Tab-separated table of C-alpha atoms in Angstrom:
chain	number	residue	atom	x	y	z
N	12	UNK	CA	66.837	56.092	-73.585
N	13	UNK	CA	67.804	59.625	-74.927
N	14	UNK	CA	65.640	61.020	-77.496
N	15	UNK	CA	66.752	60.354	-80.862
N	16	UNK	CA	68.257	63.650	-82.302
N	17	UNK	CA	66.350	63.222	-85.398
N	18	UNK	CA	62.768	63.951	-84.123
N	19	UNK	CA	63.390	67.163	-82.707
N	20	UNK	CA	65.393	68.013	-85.786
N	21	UNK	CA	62.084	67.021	-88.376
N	22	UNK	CA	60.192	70.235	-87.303
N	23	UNK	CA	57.581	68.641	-90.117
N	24	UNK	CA	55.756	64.981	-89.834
N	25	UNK	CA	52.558	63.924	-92.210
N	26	UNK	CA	50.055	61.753	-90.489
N	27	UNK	CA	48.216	59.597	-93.039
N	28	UNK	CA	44.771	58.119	-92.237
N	29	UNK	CA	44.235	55.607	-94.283
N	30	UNK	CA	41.840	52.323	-94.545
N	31	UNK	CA	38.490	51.435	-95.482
N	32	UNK	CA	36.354	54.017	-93.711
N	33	UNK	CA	37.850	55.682	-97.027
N	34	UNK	CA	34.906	54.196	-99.217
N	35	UNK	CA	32.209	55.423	-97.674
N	36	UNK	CA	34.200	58.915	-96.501
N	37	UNK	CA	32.764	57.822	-92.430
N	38	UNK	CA	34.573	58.330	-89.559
N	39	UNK	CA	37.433	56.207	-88.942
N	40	UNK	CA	36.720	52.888	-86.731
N	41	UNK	CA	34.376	56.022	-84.760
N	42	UNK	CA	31.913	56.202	-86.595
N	43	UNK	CA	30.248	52.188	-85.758
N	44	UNK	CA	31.747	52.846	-82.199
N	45	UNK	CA	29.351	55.423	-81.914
N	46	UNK	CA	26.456	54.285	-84.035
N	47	UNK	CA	27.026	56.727	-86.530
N	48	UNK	CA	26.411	53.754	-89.037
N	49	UNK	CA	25.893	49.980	-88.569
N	50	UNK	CA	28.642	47.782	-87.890
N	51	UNK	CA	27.622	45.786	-91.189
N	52	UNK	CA	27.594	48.571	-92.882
N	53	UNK	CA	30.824	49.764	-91.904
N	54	UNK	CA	32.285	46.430	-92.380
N	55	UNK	CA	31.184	46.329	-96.349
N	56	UNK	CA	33.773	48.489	-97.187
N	57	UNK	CA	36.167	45.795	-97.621
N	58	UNK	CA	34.680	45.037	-100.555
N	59	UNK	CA	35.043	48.290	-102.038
N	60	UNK	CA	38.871	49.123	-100.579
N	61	UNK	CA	40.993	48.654	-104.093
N	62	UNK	CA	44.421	51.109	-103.586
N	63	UNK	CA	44.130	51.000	-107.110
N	64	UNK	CA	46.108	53.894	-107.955
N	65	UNK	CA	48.215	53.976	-104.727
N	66	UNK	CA	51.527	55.384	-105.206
N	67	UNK	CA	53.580	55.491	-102.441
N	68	UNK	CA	57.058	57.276	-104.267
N	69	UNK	CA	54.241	60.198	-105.469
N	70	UNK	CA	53.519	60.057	-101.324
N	71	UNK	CA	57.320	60.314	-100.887
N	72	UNK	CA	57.360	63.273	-103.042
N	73	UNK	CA	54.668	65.174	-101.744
N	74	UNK	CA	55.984	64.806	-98.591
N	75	UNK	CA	59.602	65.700	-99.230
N	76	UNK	CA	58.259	68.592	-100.958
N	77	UNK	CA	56.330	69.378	-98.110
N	78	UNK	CA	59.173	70.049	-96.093
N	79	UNK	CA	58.532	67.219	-93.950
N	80	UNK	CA	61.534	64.980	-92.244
N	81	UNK	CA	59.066	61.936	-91.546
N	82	UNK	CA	55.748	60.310	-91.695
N	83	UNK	CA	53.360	58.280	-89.928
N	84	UNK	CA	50.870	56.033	-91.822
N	85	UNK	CA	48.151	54.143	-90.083
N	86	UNK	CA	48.988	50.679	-90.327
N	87	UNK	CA	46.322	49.798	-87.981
N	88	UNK	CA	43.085	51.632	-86.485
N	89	UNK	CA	40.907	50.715	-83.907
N	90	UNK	CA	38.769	48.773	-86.478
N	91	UNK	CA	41.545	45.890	-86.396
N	92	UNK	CA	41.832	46.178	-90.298
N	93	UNK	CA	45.321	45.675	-90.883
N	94	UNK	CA	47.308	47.226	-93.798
N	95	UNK	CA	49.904	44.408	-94.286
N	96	UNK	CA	49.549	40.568	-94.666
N	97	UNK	CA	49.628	39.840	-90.464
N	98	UNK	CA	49.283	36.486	-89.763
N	99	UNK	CA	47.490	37.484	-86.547
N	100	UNK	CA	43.516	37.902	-86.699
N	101	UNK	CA	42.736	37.479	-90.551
N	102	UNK	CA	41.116	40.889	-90.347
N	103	UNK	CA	43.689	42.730	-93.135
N	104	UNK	CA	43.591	44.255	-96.765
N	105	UNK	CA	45.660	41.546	-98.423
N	106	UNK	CA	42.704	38.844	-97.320
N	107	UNK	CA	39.962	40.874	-96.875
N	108	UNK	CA	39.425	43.618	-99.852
N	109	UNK	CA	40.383	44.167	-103.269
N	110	UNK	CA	43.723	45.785	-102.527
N	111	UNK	CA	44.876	42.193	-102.367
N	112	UNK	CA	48.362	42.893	-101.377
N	113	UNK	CA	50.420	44.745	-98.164
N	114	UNK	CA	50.650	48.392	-98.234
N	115	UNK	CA	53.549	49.310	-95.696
N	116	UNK	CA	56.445	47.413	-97.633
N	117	UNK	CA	56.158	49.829	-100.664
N	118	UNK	CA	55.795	53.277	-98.237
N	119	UNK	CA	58.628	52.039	-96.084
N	120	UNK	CA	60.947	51.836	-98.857
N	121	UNK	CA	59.593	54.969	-100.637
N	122	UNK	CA	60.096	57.151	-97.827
N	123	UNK	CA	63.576	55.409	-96.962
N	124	UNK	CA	65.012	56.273	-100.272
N	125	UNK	CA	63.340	60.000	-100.376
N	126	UNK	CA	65.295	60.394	-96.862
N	127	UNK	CA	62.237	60.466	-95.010
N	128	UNK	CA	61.888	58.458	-91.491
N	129	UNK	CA	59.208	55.678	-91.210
N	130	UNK	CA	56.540	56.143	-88.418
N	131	UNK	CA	53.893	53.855	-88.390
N	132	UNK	CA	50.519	54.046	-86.368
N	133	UNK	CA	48.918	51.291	-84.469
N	134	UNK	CA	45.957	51.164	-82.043
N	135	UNK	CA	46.200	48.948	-78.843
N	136	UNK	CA	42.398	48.702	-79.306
N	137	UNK	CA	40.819	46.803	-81.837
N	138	UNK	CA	37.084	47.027	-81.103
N	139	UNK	CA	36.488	44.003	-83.912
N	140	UNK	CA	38.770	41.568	-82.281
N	141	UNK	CA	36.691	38.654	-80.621
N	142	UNK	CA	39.114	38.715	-77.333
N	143	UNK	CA	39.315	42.648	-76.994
N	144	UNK	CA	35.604	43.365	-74.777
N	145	UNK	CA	36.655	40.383	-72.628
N	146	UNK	CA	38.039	42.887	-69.535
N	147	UNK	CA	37.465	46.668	-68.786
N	148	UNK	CA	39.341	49.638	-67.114
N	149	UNK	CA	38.855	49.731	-63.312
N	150	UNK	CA	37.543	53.370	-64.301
N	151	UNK	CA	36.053	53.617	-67.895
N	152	UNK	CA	35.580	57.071	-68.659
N	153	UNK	CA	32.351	56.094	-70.406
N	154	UNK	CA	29.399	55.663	-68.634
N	155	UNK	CA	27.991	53.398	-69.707
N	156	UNK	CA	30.969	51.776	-70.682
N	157	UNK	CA	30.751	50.885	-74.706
N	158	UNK	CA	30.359	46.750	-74.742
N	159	UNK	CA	32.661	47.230	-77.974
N	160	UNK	CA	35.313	48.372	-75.470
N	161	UNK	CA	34.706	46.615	-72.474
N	162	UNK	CA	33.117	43.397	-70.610
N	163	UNK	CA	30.138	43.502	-68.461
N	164	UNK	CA	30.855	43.584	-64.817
N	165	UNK	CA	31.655	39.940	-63.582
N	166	UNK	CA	31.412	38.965	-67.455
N	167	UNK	CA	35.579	39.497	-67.331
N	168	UNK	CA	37.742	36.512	-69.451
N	169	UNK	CA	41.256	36.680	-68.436
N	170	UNK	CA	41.957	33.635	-70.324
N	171	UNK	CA	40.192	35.748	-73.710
N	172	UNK	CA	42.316	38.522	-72.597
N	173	UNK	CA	45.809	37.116	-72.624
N	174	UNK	CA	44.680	35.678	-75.991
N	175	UNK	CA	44.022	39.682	-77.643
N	176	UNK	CA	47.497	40.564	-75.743
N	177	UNK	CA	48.943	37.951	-77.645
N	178	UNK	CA	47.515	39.178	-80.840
N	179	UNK	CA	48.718	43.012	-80.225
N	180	UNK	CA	52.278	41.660	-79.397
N	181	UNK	CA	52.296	39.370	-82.424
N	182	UNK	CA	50.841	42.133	-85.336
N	183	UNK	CA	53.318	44.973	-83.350
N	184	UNK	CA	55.894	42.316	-83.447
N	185	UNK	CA	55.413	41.659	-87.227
N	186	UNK	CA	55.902	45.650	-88.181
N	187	UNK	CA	58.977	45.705	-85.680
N	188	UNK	CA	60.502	42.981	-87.606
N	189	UNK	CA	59.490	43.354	-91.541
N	190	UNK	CA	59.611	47.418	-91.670
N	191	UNK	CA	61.646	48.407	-89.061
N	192	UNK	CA	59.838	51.632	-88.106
N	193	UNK	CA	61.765	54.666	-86.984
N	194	UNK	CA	58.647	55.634	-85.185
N	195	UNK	CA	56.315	54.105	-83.676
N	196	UNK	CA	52.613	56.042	-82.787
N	197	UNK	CA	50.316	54.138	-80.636
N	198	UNK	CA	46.766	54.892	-79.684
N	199	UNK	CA	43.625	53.419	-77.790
N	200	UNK	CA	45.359	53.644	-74.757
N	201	UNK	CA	42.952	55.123	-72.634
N	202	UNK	CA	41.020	52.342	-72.881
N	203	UNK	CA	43.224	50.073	-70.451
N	204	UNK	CA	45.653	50.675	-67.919
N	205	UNK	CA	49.461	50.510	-68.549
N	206	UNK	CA	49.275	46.988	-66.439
N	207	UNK	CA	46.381	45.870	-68.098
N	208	UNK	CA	48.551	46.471	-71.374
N	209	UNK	CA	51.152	44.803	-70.265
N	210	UNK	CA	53.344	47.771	-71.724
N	211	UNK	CA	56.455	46.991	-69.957
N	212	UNK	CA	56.361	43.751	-71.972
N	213	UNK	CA	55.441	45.316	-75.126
N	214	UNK	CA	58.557	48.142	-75.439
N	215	UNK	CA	60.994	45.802	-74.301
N	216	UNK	CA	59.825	43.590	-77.577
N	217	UNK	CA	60.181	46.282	-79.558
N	218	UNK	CA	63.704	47.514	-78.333
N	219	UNK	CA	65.178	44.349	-78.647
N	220	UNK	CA	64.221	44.369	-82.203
N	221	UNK	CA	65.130	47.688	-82.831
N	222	UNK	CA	66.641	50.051	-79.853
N	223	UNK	CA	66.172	53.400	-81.670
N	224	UNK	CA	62.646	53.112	-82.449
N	225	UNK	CA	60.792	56.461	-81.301
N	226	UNK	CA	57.596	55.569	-79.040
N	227	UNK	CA	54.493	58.338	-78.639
N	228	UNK	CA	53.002	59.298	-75.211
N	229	UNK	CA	50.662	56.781	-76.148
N	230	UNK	CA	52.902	54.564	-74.646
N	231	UNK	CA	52.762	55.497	-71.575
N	232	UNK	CA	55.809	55.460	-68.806
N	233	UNK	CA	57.573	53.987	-72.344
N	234	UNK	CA	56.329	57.247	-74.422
N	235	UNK	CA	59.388	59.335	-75.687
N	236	UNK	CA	57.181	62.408	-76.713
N	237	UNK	CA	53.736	64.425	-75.916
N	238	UNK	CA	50.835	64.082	-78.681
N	239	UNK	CA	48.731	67.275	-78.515
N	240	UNK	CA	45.767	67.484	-80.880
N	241	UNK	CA	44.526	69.982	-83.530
N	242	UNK	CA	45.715	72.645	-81.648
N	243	UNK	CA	48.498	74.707	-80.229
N	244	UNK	CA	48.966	74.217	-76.442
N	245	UNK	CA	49.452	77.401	-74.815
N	246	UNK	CA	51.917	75.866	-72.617
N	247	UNK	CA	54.262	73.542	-74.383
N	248	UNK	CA	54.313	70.604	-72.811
N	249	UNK	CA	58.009	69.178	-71.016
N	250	UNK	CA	60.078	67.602	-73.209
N	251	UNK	CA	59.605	66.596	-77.538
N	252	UNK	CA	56.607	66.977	-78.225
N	253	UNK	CA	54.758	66.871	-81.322
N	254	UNK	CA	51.111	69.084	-82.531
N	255	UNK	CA	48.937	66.527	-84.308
N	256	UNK	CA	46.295	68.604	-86.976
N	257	UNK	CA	44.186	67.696	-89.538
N	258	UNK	CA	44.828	69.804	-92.988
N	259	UNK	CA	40.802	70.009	-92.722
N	260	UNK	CA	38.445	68.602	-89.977
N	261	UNK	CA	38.886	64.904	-90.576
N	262	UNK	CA	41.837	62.685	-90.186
N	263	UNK	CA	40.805	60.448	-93.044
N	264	UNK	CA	38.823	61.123	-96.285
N	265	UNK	CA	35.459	62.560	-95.639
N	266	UNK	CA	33.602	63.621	-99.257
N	267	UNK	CA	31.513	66.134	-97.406
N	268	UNK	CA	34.442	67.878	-95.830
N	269	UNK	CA	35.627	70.981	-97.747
N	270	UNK	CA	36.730	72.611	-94.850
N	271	UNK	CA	40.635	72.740	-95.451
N	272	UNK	CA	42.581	75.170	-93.672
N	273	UNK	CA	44.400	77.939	-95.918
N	274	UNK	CA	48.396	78.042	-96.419
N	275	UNK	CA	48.399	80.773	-94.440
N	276	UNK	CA	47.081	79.070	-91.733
N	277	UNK	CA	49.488	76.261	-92.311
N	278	UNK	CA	52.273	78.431	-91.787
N	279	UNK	CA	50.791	79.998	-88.644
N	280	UNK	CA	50.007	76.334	-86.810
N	281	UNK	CA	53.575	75.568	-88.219
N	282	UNK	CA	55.471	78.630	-87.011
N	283	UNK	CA	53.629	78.658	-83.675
N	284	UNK	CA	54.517	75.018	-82.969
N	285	UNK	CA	58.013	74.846	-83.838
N	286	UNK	CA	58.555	78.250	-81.932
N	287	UNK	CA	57.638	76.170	-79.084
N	288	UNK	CA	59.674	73.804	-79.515
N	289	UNK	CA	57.113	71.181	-81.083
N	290	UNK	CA	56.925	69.297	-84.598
N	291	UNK	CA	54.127	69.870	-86.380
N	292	UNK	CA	52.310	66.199	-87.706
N	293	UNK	CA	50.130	67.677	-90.353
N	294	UNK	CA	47.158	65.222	-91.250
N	295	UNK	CA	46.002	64.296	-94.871
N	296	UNK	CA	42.884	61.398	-95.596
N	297	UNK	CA	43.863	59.598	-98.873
N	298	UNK	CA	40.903	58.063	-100.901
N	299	UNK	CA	39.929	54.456	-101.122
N	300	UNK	CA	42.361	54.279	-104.502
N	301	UNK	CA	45.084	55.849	-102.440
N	302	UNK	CA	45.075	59.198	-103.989
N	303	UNK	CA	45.388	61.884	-101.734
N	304	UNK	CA	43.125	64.921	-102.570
N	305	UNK	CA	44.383	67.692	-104.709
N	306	UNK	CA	43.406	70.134	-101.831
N	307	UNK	CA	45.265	68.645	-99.494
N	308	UNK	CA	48.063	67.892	-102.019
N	309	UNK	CA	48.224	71.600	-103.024
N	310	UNK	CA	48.266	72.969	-99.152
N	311	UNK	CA	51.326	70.255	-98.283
N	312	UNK	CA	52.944	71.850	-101.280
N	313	UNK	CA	51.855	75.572	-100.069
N	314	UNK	CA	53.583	74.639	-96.818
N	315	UNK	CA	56.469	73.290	-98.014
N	316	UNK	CA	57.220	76.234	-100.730
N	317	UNK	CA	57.303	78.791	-97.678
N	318	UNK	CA	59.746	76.526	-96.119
N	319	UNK	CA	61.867	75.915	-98.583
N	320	UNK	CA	62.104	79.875	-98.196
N	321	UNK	CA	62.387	80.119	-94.806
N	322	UNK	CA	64.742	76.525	-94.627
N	323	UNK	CA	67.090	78.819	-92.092
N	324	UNK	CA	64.473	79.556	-89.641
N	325	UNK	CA	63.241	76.201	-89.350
N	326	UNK	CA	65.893	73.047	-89.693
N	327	UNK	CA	68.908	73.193	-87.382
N	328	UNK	CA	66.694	75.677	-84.964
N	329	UNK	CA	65.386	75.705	-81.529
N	330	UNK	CA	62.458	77.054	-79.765
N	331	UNK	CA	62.823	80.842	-79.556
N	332	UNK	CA	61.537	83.968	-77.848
N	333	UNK	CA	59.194	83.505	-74.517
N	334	UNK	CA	55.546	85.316	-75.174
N	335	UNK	CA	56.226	89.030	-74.848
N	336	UNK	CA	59.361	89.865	-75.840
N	337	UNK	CA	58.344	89.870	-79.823
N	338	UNK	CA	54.416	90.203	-81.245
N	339	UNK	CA	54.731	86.692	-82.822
N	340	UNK	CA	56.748	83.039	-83.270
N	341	UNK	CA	60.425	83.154	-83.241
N	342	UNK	CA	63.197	80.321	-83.390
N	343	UNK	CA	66.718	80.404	-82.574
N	344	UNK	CA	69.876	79.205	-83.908
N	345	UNK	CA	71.305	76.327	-82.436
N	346	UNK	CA	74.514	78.384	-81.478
N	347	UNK	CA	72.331	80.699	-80.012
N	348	UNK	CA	73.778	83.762	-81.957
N	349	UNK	CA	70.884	84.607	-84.652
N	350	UNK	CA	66.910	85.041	-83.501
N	351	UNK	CA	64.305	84.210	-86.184
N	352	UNK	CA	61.131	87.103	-86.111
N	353	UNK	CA	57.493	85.554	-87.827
N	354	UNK	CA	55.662	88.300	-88.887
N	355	UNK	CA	52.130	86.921	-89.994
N	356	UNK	CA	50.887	90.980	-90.667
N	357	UNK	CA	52.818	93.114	-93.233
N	358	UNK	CA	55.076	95.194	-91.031
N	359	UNK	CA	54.298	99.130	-91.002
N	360	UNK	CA	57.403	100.916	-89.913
N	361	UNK	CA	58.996	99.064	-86.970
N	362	UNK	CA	59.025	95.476	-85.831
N	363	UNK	CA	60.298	95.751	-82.141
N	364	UNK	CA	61.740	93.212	-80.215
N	365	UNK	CA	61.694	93.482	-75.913
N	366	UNK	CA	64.509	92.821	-73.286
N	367	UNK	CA	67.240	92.196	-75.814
N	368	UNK	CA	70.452	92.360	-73.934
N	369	UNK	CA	72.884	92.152	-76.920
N	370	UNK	CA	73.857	94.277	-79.147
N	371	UNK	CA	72.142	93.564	-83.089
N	372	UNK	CA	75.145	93.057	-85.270
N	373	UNK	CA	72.738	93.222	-88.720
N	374	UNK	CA	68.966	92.239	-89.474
N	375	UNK	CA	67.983	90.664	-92.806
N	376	UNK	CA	64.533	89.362	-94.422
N	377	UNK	CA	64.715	85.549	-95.217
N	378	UNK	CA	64.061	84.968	-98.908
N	379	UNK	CA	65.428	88.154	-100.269
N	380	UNK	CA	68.517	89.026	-97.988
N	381	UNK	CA	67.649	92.475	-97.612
N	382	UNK	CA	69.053	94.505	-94.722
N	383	UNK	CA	67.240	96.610	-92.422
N	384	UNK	CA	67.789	99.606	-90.442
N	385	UNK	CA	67.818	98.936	-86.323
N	386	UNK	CA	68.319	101.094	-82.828
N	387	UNK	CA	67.681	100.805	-79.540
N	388	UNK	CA	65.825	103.621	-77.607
N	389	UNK	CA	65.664	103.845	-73.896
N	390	UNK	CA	66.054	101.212	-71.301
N	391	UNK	CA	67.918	102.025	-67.222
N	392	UNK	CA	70.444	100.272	-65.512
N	393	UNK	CA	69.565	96.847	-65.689
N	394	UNK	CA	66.632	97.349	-68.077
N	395	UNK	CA	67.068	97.314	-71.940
N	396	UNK	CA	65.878	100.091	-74.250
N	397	UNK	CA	63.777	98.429	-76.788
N	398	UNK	CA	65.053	97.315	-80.111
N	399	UNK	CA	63.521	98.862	-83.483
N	400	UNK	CA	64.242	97.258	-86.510
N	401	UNK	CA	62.934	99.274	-89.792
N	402	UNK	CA	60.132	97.521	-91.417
N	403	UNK	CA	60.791	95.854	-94.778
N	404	UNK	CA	59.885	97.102	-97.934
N	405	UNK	CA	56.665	96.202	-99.448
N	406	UNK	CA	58.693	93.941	-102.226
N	407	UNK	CA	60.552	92.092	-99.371
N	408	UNK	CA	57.104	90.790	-97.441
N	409	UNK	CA	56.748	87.369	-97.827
N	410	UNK	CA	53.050	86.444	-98.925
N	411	UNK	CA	52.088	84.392	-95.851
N	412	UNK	CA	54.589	85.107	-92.880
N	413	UNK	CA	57.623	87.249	-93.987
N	414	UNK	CA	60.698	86.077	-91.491
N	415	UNK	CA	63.757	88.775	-90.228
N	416	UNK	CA	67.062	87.091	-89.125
N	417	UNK	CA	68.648	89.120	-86.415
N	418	UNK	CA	72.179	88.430	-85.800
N	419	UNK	CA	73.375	89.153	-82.620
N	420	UNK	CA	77.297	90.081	-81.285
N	421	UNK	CA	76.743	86.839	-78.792
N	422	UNK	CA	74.544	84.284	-77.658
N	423	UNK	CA	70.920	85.572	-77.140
N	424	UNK	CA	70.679	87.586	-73.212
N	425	UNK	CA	67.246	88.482	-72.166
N	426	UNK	CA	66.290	90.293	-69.638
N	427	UNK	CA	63.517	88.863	-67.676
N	428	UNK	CA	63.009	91.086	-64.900
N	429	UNK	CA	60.108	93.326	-63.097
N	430	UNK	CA	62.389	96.477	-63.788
N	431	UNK	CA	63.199	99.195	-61.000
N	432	UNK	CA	60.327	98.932	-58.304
């Protein structure tokens, strides 16, 4: 199936971690995994999960002023508690805590009427589920393996197992069918093999209810896209892809965690990834109420201010200049005929761009429309003189990146050559 057009239009995605480990501000699902804290103890916060003040149109909002084209909310984590009224397992907010009701209908439809795509998370995993320790990978890449995560050598239930499969098909089956994702982002899959998954299986049932829903690397062979982790990858990876970051260290609410990543930085990840050709899925950790935290809040709406700004250089773009021909991110138009320069540093008297075959037809700062000065100096035969465009003036840098559109008299030509020798 071709990729839908869409996702590599968004540029922008927000993750939202969100469930119970929210109370306490612990790890999600990790943090009994690990033995960070007890499994009881983990497990109490049902009792204190409320969404009291959830408000999934304010979500909307902040998202669509964000900038962002989609988001992804998990509807599931590893701990198996579910965030809608699933008739598989009994482990789910509407049963279990004081939330008392689904939380996916209402962000479905808020998103859908703010314009915004619906991507929902799931884990294959579910180290709570009575059936899920019952086989183990032919190669765990724990040693030992964790007996949440996998049965004891000759201790294997294929019987138990076909019963969890049957659960993961049936709760997938039931978000397929009531909120008709755009998006689907699995993970847990390392924890199996595609067989032992029964993937093939699994993305036919969710094609055949709905044949343009987008499916993550988590997937497998079935995976439309790459899922890269809080940070850039210095080589993009083939194909969509999409840069998964926290706005500070933790993908869901930790009260101890002040570390939040400035604007600035914001723009930089953001820049860098979509330069690459990437989306950026920008993580925030809503509280137990369902509030998400004014510093993450006023960062989303940092971002999205500089793109509003910068809306050319982003939407309707593709990735642009390869390392070396420009010091920093650049896009391109999708006709090819206007390059987009990121300057994170004020500019001091040229910005110069390398190998430029074509001839610059007029330069302008994003935000301000000013025009610049530009000439070319040198370059032999096959070999390009160097383009200088004037720097801007101090009134026309942009606070965090400040972004020159440089029109060109064709579709970009670079030269990528080793020069005379």
């Amino acid at each position: 199936m071709p990729m839908r057009p869409w996702f590599r239009e968004a540029k922008l995605g927000i993750f939202v971690h969100w469930g119970v480990y929210a109370v306490d501000g612990v790890p999600e699902s990790w943090s009994f995994y690990t033995g960070q804290v007890s499994h009881e103890q983990y497990m109490r916060q049902l009792d204190g999960f409320t969404a009291s003040r959830y408000d999934p149109r304010a979500w909307a909002e902040l998202f669509a002023r964000a900038g962002a084209r989609y988001a992804v909310l998990t509807a599931r984590h590893h701990d198996g508690v579910a965030l809608w009224d699933s008739a598989y397992g009994g482990l789910d907010v509407v049963r279990r805590t004081p939330a008392g009701r689904d939380l996916i209908a209402g962000y479905a439809d808020a998103l859908r009427d703010r314009g915004l795509k619906v991507g929902l998370y799931y884990s294959h995993s579910d180290w709570n589920h009575p059936d899920y320790a019952t086989t183990r990978h032919p190669a765990p890449d724990e040693d030992p393996p964790n007996p949440l995560a996998h049965a004891r050598p000759g201790a294997e239930d294929p019987a138990a197992w076909s019963r969890y499969l049957a659960y993961r098909d049936g709760q997938v089956g039931e978000l397929v069918d009531r909120f008709r994702p755009d998006l689907l982002w699995f993970d847990g899959e390392w924890e199996r093999t595609e067989e032992q998954w029964g993937l093939d299986a699994l993305a036919a049932r969710i094609l055949a209810g709905n044949p343009d829903t987008v499916l993550n690397a988590r997937m497998l062979s079935h995976g439309d896209y790459a899922t890269p982790e809080q940070g850039v990858p210095l080589q993009a990876p083939d194909g969509p892809w999409e840069l998964c970051l926290t706005v500070n260290d933790s993908w869901g609410f930790q009260h101890r965690d002040h570390n939040h990543k400035s604007v600035r930085q914001l723009v930089r990840y953001f820049t860098e990834t979509i330069a690459a050709g990437g989306n950026l899925l920008l993580d925030v950790g809503p509280r137990e109420d369902g509030t998400i935290p004014a510093e993450q809040a006023d960062r989303l709406t940092g971002l999205g201010a500089w793109i509003a700004r910068h809306a050319e250089a982003v939407y309707g773009t593709v990735a642009g200049l390869p390392p070396g021909h420009h010091y920093g991110p650049s896009t391109l138009s999708a006709d090819r005929r206007t390059l987009y320069l990121v300057c994170f540093d004020t500019p001091r008297e040229t910005v110069s761009v390398r190998g430029l075959r074509n001839r610059v037809r007029r330069v302008r700062v994003l935000g301000t429309g000013a025009g610049l000065g530009h000439r070319v100096t040198g370059g032999l035969h096959d070999v390009p003189g160097v383009t200088w465009i004037d720097a801007p003036a101090a009134t026309d840098v942009d606070e965090y990146a400040t972004v020159l559109a440089v029109e060109l008299d064709g579709e970009l030509d670079l030269y990528r050559g080793t020069g005379r020798t």
